[in-house]
Coordinates of C-alpha atoms in Angstrom, one line a residue:
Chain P
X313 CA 9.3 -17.3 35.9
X314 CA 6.7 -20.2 36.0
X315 CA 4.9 -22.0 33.3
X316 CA 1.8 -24.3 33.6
X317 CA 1.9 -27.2 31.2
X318 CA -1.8 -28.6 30.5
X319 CA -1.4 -32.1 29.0
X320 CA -4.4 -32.3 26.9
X321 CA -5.4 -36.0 25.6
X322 CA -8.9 -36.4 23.8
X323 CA -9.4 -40.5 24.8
X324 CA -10.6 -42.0 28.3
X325 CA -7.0 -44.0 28.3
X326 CA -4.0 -43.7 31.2
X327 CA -0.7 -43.8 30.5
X328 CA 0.9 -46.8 29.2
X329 CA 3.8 -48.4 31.6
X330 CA 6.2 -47.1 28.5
X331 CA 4.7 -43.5 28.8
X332 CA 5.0 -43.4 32.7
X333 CA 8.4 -44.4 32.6
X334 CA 9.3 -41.9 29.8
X335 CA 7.5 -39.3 32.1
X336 CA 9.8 -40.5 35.2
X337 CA 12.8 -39.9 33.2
X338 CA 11.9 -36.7 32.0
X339 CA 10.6 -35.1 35.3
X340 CA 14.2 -36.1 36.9
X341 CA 15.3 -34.4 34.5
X342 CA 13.6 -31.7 35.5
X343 CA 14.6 -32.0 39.0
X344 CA 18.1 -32.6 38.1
X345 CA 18.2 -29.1 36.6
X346 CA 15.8 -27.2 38.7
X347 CA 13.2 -26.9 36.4
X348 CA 10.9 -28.8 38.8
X349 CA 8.1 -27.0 40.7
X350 CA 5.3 -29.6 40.7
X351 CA 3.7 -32.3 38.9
X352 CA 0.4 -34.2 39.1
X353 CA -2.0 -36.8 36.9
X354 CA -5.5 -36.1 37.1
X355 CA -8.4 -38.1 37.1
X356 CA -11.0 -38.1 34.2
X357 CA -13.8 -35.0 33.1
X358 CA -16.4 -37.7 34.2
X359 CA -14.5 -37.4 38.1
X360 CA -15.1 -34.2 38.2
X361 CA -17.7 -31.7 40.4
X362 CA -18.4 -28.4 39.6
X363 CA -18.9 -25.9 42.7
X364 CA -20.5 -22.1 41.9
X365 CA -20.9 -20.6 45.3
X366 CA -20.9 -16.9 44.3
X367 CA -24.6 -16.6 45.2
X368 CA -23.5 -18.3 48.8
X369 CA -25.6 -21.1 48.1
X370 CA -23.2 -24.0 47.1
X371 CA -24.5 -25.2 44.1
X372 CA -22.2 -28.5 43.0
X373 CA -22.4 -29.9 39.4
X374 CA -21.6 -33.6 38.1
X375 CA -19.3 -33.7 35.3
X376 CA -16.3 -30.9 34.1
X377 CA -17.0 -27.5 33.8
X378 CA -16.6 -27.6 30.0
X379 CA -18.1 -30.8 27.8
X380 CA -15.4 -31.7 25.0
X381 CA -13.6 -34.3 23.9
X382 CA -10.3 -32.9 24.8
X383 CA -9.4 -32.5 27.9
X384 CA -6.8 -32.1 30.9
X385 CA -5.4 -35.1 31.7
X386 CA -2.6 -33.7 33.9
X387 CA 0.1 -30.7 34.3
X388 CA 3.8 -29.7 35.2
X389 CA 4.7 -26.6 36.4
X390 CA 7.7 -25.6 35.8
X391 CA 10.6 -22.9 36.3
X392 CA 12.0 -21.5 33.4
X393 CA 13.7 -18.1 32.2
X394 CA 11.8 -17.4 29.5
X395 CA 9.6 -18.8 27.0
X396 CA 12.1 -20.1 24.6
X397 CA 13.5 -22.6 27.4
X398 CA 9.4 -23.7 28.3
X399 CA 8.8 -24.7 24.9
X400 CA 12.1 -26.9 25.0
X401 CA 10.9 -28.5 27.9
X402 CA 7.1 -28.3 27.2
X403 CA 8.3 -30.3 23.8
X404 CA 10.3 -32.7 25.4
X405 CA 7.0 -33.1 28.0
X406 CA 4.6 -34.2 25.0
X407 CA 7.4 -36.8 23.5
X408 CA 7.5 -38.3 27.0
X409 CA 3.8 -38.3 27.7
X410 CA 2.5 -38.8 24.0
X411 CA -0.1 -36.4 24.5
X412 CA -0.3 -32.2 23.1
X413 CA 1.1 -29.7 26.0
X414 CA -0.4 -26.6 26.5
X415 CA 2.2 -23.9 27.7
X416 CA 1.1 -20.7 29.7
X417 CA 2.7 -18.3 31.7
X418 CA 2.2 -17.9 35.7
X419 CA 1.4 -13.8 35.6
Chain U
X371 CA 8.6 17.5 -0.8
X372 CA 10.8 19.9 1.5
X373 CA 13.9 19.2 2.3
X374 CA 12.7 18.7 6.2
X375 CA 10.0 15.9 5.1
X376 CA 12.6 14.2 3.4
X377 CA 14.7 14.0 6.1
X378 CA 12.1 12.9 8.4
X379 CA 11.3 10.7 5.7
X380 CA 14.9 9.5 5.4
X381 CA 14.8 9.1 9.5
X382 CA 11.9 6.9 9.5
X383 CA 13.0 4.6 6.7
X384 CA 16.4 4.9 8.2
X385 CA 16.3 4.8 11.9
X386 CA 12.7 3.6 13.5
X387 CA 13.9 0.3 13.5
X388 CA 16.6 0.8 15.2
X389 CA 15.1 3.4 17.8
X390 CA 12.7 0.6 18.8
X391 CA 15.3 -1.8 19.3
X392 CA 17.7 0.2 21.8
X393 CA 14.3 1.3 23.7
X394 CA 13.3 -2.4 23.9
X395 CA 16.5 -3.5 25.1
X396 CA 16.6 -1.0 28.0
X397 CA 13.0 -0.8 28.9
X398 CA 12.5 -4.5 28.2
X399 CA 9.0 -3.5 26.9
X400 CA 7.7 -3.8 22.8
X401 CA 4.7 -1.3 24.4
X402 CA 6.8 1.5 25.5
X403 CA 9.5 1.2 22.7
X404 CA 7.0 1.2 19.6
X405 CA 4.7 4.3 21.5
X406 CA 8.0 6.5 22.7
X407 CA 9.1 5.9 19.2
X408 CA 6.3 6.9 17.6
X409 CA 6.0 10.1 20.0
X410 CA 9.9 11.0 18.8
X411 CA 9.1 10.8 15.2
X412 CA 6.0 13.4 15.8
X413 CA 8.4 15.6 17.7
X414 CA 10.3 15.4 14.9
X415 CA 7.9 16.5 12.7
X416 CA 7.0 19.3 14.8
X417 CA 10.1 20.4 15.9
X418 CA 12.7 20.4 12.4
X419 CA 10.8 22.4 10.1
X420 CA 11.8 25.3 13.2
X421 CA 14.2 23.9 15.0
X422 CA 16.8 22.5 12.2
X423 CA 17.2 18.9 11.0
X424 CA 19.7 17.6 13.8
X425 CA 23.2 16.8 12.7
X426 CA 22.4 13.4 13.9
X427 CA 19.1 12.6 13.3
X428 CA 19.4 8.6 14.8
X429 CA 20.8 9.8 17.9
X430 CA 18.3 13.0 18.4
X431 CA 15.5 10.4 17.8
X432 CA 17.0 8.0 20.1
X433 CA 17.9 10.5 22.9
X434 CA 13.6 12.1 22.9
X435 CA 12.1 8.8 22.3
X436 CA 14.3 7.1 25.3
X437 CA 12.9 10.6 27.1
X438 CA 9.4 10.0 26.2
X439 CA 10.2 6.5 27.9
X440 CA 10.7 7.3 31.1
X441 CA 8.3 10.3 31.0
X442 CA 5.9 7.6 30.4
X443 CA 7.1 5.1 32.8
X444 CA 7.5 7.9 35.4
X445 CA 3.8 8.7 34.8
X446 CA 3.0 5.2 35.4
X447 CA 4.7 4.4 38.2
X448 CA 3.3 4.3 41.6
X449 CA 4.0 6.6 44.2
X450 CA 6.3 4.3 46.4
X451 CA 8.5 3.7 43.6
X452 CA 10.3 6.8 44.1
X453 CA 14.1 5.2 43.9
X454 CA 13.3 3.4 40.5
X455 CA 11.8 7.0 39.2
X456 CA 14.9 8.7 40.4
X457 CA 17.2 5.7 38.7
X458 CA 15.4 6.1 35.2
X459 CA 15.9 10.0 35.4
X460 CA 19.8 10.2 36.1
X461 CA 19.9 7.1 33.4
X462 CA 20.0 8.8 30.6
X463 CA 22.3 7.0 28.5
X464 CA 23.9 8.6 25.1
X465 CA 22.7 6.0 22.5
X466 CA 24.7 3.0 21.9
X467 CA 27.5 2.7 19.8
X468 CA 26.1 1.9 16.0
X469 CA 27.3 -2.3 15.7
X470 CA 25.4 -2.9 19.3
X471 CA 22.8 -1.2 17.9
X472 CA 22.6 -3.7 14.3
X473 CA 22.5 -6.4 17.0
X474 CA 19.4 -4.8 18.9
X475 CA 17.2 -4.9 15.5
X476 CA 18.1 -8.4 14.9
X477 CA 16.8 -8.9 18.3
X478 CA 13.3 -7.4 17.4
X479 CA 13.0 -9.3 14.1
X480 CA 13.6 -12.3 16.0
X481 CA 11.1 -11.4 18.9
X482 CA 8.7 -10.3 16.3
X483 CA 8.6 -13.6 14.2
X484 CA 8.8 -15.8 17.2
X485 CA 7.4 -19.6 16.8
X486 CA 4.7 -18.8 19.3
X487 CA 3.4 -16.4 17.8
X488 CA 0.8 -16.9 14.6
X489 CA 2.1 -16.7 11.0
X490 CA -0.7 -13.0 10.4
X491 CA 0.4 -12.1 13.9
X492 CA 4.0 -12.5 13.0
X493 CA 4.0 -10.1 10.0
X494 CA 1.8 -7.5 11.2
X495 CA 4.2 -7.2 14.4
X496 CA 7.2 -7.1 11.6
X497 CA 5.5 -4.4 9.8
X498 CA 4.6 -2.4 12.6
X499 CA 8.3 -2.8 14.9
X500 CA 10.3 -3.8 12.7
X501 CA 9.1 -1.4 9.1
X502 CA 7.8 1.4 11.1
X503 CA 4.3 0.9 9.4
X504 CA 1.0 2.3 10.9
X505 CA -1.7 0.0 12.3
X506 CA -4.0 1.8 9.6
X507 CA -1.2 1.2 6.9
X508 CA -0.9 -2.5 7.9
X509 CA -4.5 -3.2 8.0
X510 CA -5.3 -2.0 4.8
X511 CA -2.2 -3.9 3.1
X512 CA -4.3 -7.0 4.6
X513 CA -7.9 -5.7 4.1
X514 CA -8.6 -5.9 8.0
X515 CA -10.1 -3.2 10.1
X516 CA -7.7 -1.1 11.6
X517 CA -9.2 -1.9 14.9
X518 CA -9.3 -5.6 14.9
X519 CA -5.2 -5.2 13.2
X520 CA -4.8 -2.8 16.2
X521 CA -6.0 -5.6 18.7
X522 CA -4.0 -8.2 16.9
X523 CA -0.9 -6.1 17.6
X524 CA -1.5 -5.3 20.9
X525 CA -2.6 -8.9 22.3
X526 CA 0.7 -10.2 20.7
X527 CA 2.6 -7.6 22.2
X528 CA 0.6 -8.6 25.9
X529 CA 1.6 -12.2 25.0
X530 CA 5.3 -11.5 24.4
X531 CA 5.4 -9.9 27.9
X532 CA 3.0 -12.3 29.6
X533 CA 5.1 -15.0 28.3
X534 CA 8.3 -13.7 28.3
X535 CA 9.3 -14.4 24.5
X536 CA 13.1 -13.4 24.9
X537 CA 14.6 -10.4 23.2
X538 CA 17.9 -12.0 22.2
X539 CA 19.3 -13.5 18.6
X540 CA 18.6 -17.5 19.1
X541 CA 21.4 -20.0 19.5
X542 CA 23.7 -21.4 16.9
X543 CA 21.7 -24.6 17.4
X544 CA 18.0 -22.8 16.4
X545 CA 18.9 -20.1 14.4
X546 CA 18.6 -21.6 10.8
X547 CA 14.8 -22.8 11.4
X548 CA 14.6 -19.3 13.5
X549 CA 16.1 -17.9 10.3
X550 CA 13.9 -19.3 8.2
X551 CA 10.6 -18.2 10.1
X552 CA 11.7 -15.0 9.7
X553 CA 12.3 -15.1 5.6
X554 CA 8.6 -17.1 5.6
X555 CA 7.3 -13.8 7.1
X556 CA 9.1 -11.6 4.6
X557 CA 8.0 -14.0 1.7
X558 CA 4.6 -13.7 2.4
X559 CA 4.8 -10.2 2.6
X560 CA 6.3 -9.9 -0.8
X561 CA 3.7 -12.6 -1.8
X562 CA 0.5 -10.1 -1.1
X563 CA 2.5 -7.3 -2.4
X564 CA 3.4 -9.1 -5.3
X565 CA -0.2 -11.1 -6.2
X566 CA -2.5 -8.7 -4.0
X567 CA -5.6 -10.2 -3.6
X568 CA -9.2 -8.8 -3.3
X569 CA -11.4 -7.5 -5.8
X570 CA -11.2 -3.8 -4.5
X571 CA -7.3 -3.7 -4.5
X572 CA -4.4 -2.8 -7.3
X573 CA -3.4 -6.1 -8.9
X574 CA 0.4 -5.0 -7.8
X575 CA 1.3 -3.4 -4.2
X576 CA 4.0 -1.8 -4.3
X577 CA 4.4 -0.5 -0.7
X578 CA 4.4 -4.0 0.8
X579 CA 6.9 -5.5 -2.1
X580 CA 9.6 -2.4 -1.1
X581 CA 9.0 -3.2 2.4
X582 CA 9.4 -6.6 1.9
X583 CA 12.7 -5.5 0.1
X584 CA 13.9 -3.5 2.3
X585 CA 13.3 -5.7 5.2
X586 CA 15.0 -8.3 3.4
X587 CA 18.2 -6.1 2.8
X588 CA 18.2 -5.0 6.6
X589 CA 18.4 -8.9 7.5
X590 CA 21.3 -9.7 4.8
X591 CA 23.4 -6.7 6.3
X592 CA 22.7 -8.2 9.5
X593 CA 23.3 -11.8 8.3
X594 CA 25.7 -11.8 5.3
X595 CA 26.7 -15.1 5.1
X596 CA 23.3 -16.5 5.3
X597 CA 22.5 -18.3 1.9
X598 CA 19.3 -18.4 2.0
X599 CA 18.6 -15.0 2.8
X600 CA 20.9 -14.0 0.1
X601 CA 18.2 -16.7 -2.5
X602 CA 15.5 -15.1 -0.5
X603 CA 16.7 -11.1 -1.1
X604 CA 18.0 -12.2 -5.0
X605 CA 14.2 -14.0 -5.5
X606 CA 12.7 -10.6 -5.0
X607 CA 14.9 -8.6 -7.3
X608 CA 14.5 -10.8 -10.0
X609 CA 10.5 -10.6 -9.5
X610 CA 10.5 -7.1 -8.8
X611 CA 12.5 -6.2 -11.8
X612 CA 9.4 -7.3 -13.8
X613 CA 6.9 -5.7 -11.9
X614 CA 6.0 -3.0 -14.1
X615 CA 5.7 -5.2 -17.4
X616 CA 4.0 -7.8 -15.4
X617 CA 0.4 -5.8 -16.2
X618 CA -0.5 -4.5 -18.9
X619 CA -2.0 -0.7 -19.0
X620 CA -5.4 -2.3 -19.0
X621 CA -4.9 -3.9 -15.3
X622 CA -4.2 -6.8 -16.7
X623 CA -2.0 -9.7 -16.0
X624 CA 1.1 -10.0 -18.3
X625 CA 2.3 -13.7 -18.8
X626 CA 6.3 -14.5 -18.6
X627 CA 5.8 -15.1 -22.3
X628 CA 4.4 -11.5 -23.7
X629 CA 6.0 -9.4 -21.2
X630 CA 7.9 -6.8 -22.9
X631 CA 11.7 -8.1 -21.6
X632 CA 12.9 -4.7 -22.5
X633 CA 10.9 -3.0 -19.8
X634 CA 12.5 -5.4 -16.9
X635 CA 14.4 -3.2 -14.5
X636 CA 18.2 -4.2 -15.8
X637 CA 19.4 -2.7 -12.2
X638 CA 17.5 -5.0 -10.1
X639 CA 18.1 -8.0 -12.6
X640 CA 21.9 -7.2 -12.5
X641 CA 21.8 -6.9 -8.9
X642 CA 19.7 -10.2 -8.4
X643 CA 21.7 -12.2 -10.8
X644 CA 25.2 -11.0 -8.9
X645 CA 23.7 -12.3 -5.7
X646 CA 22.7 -15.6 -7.3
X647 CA 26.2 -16.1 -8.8
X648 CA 27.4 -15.1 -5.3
X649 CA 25.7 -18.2 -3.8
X650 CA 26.8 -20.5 -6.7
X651 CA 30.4 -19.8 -6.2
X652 CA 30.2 -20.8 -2.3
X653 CA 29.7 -24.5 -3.4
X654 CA 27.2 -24.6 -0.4
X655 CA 24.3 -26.8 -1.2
X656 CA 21.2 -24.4 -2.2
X657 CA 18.0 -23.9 -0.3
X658 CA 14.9 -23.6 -1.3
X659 CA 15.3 -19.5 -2.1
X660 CA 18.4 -19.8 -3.5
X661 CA 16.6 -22.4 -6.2
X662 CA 13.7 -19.9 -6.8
X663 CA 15.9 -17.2 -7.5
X664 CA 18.0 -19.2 -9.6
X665 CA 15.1 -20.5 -11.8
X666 CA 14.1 -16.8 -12.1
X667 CA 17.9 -16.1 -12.8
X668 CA 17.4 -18.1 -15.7
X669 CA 14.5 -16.4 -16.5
X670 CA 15.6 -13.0 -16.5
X671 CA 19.1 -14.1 -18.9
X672 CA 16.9 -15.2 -21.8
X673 CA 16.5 -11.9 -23.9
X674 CA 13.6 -13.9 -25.6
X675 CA 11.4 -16.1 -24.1
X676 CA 12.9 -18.5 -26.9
X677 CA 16.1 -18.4 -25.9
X678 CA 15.3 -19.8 -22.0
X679 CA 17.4 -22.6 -20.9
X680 CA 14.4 -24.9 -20.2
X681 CA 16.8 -27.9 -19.7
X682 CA 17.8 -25.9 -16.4
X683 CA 14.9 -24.4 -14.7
X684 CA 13.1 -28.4 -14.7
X685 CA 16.8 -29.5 -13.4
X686 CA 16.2 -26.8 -10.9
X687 CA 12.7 -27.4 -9.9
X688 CA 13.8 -31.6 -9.4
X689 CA 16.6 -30.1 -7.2
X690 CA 13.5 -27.9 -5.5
X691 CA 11.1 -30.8 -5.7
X692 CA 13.7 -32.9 -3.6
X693 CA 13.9 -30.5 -0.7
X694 CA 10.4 -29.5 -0.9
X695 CA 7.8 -32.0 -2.3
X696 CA 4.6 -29.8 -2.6
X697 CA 2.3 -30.2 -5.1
X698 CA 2.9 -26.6 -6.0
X699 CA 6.8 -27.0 -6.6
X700 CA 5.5 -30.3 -9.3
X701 CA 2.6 -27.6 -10.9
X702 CA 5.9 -25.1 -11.9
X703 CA 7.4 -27.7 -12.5
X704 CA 5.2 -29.3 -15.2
X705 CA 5.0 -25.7 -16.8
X706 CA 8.3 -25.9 -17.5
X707 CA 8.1 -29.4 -19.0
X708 CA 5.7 -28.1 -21.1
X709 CA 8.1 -26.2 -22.8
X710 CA 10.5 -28.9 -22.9
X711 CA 8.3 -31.9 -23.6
X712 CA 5.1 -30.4 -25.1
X713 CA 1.7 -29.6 -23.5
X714 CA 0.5 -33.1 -23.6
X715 CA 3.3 -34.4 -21.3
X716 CA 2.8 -31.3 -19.1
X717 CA -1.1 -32.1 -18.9
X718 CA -0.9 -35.4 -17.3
X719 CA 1.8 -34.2 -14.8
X720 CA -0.9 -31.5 -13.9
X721 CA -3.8 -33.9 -14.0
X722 CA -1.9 -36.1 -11.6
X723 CA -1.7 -33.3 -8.8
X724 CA -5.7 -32.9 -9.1
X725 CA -6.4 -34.1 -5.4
X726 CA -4.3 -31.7 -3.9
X727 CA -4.7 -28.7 -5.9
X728 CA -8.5 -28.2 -6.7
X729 CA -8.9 -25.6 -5.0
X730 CA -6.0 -23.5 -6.2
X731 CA -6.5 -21.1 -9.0
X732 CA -3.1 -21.8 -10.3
X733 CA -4.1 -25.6 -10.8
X734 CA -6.5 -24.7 -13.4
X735 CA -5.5 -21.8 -15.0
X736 CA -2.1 -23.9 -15.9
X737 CA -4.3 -26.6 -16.8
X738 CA -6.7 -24.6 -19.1
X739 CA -3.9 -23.3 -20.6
X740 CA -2.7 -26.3 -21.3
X741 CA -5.6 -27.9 -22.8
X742 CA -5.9 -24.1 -25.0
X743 CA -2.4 -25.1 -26.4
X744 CA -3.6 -28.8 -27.4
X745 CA -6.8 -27.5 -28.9
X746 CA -9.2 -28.9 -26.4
X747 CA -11.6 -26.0 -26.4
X748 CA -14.3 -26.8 -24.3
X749 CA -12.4 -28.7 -21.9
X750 CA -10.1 -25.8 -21.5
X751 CA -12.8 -22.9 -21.1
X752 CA -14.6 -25.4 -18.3
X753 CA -11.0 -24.9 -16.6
X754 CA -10.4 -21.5 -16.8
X755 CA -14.4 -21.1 -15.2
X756 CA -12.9 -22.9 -12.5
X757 CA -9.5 -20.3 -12.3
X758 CA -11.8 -16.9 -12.3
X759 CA -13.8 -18.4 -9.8
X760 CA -11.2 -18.9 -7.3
X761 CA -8.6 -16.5 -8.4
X762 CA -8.6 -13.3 -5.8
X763 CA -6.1 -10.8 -7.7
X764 CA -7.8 -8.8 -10.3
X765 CA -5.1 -8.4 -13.2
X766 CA -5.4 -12.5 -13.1
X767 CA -8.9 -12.5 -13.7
X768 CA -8.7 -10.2 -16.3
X769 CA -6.3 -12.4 -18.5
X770 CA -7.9 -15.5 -17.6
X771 CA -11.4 -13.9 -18.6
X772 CA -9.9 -12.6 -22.0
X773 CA -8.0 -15.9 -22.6
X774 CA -11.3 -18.0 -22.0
X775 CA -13.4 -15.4 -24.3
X776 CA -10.8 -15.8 -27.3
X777 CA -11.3 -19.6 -27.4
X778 CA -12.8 -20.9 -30.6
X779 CA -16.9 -21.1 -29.6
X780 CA -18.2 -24.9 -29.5

């Protein structure tokens, strides 16, 4: 079973040197006990385009698809058995980060 | 009531529980369990008033609601999944033996009060799996629509599937804050039962503080040597036991002070002070229950409301003040104090909780009664203005009405 962690942070800061090297520790950890699918920081709402081509016409957008102060600021993916073990790790995620973690399951 | 009803009655009470349980364990599936179940208890209906009550009415409900399963699942499945449809028809397992079966509704109550899951979504999945309540029964206990309560249930079931929220009793390691999320969901079922709110509704509801009861019993057989659910099942007794002198013919709400003591259930009091003295003589530290239950213990000992042992219940509330620090454990506290130290002393320790407490009716009903005992009229009736307004339960508003109507006019 796979989870998607959202790592939700509501300021236009990166991660401090302490936070990235919390986040190293704690995604060898995951790799260490094959939690690890895939891992990624993202760059900022105001980096972002917007693409509706359901008419076939490509219409492209500046800016994130929603306007609010929180946003997603980067995401695990994880394996897990069941929800009980992703909220462990999903907890330990925020602590390492210092940002809220949104967990939801892969269907 | 024939004998039949009662027995299906019995059943329900008795088994439903435990019929969900099994069928969740082997069809890994809250959906299918609570609907087969509920299909076997109509069959049930149907069927006994011809048919005979079955000798073994858990396993007969067991057996036709795991049959109601697979008809269900056999319905469902698709065509090519001819070897798992032959599988769940040859697998028609005699239910399990009873102690497996204790374990599988500890499972559910666990699943049902999960962390993930919201504190409204928690008890109305509790009600429904666990007490064998009807959407309709559970959303009028919480003055919802029954379809908006039926939604609630069935996106939390979705969510427990979607997310796979295990079916299994939690680890040593999590199971006393587990533990305790499930006695938070019984509380606050006994809690709406006990102070039902809503203009509309009886001041006491007695179907949700028996379920609450009940619940509460099924969790201490399943975890005896659990202290705090012993406090939490002992705090119940002790409140129920004064349920029915707690208002007044009238509707209206009976303070510890006038209640007739010799109207208290003595079964229930007996029952709740063993299980108090129980948890005394383990030596364990108490929690937070267990020091509810034992300030009501004290309570319910005083034959007279002059003979209470007020020197204890404020020694209990700074023992319950250390572990929990609300502002609501210092506003019982200070109505103890009262009685120890006079109204005046009382008063400030009130006053001082202002900021956190405005907008609770309890605040200023204790505070206007306060002020009533030190004289201060027009001070006081400005405070119990401020109680009506904000209290919900409807024998409450009638005393604090009637208590702000006797003061002396200005």
């Amino acid at each position: 079973m796979q989870y998607l962690f959202s790592v939700i942070h509501d300021a236009a800061t990166l991660a401090t040197d302490d936070e990235m090297a919390a986040i190293d520790v704690f995604n060898d950890k995951l790799v260490a006990d094959g939690h690890w699918v895939f891992a990624g920081g993202l760059g900022g709402p105001t980096t972002a385009t917007v693409i509706d081509n359901r008419g076939g016409d490509a219409l492209f957008t500046d800016g994130p698809f929603l306007e609010s102060k929180e946003y997603l600021a980067g995401f695990w993916i994880v394996e897990a058995e069941d929800l009980d073990v992703a909220l462990k790790l999903a907890a330990e995620g925020s602590k390492a980060c210092n940002r809220k973690v949104e967990v939801r399951p892969f269907l | 009531m024939s004998d039949v009803d009662a027995a299906v009655t019995r059943a329900h009470r008795g088994e439903w529980a435990r019929v969900v349980a099994a069928l969740t364990r082997r069809f890994g599936d809250l959906d299918i369990a609570e609907e087969a179940a509920a299909e076997a208890f109509a069959t049930a209906v149907e069927r006994w008033p011809t048919d005979g009550v079955p000798p073994n009415p858990g396993a007969w409900l067991t057996t036709t609601a795991n049959r109601k399963a697979i008809d269900r699942i056999r319905r469902e499945s698709k065509r090519d999944d001819k070897q798992k449809e032959a599988q769940l028809l040859y697998d028609d397992d005699p239910p399990e033996p009873l102690g497996v079966i204790d374990d599988e509704r500890l499972r559910l109550i666990f699943t049902c009060c999960h962390p993930a899951l919201a504190m409204e979504t928690r008890v109305a999945l509790t009600l429904r799996m666990v007490g064998g309540l009807t959407v309709a029964e559970i959303a009028r206990a919480f003055l919802v629509q029954e379809p908006a309560m039926g939604r609630r249930i069935t996106r939390a079931k979705d969510k427990i599937k979607a997310a796979r929220i295990p079916y299994r009793v939690p680890s040593a390691e999590d199971l006393p804050s587990r533990v305790s999320g499930v006695l938070a969901v019984l509380f606050l079922v006994f809690n709406e039962g006990y102070l039902a709110t809503g203009p509309g509704t009886d001041p006491v509801r007695h179907d949700l503080t028996a379920e609450a009861i009940r619940l509460t019993r099924l969790i201490r057989a399943l975890l005896p040597d659990d202290g705090e659910v012993a406090g939490l099942l002992a705090l119940m007794l002790l409140t129920e036991a004064r349920r029915t002198a707690r208002v007044s013919a009238a509707g209206e709400l009976v303070t510890l002070d006038e209640q007739d003591r010799g109207a208290w259930d003595t079964t229930l009091v007996a029952e709740g002070h063993r299980l108090v003295r129980e948890r005394i003589a383990t030596g364990v530290p108490p929690g937070r229950y267990q020091l509810l239950a034992a300030i009501n213990a004290v309570h319910t000992h005083a034959r007279d409301i002059r003979d209470t042992d007020w020197s204890q219940v404020v020694a209990l509330y700074d023992q319950l003040a250390r572990l929990d620090p609300s502002p609501i454990v210092a506003l019982n506290r200070a109505i103890a104090v009262a009685e120890l130290d006079g109204p005046d002393v009382a008063l400030a320790a009130v006053e001082r909780l202002e900021d956190r407490l405005a907008g609770y009716h309890a605040y200023h009903a204790t505070r206007a009664d306060l002020l009533r005992r030190l004289g201060r009229s027009p001070a006081a009736r400005a405070a119990y203005d401020q109680a009506i307004a904000l209290a919900g339960n409807t024998a409450e508003t009638a005393y604090l009405t009637r208590r702000r109507d006797q003061l002396a006019r200005p």
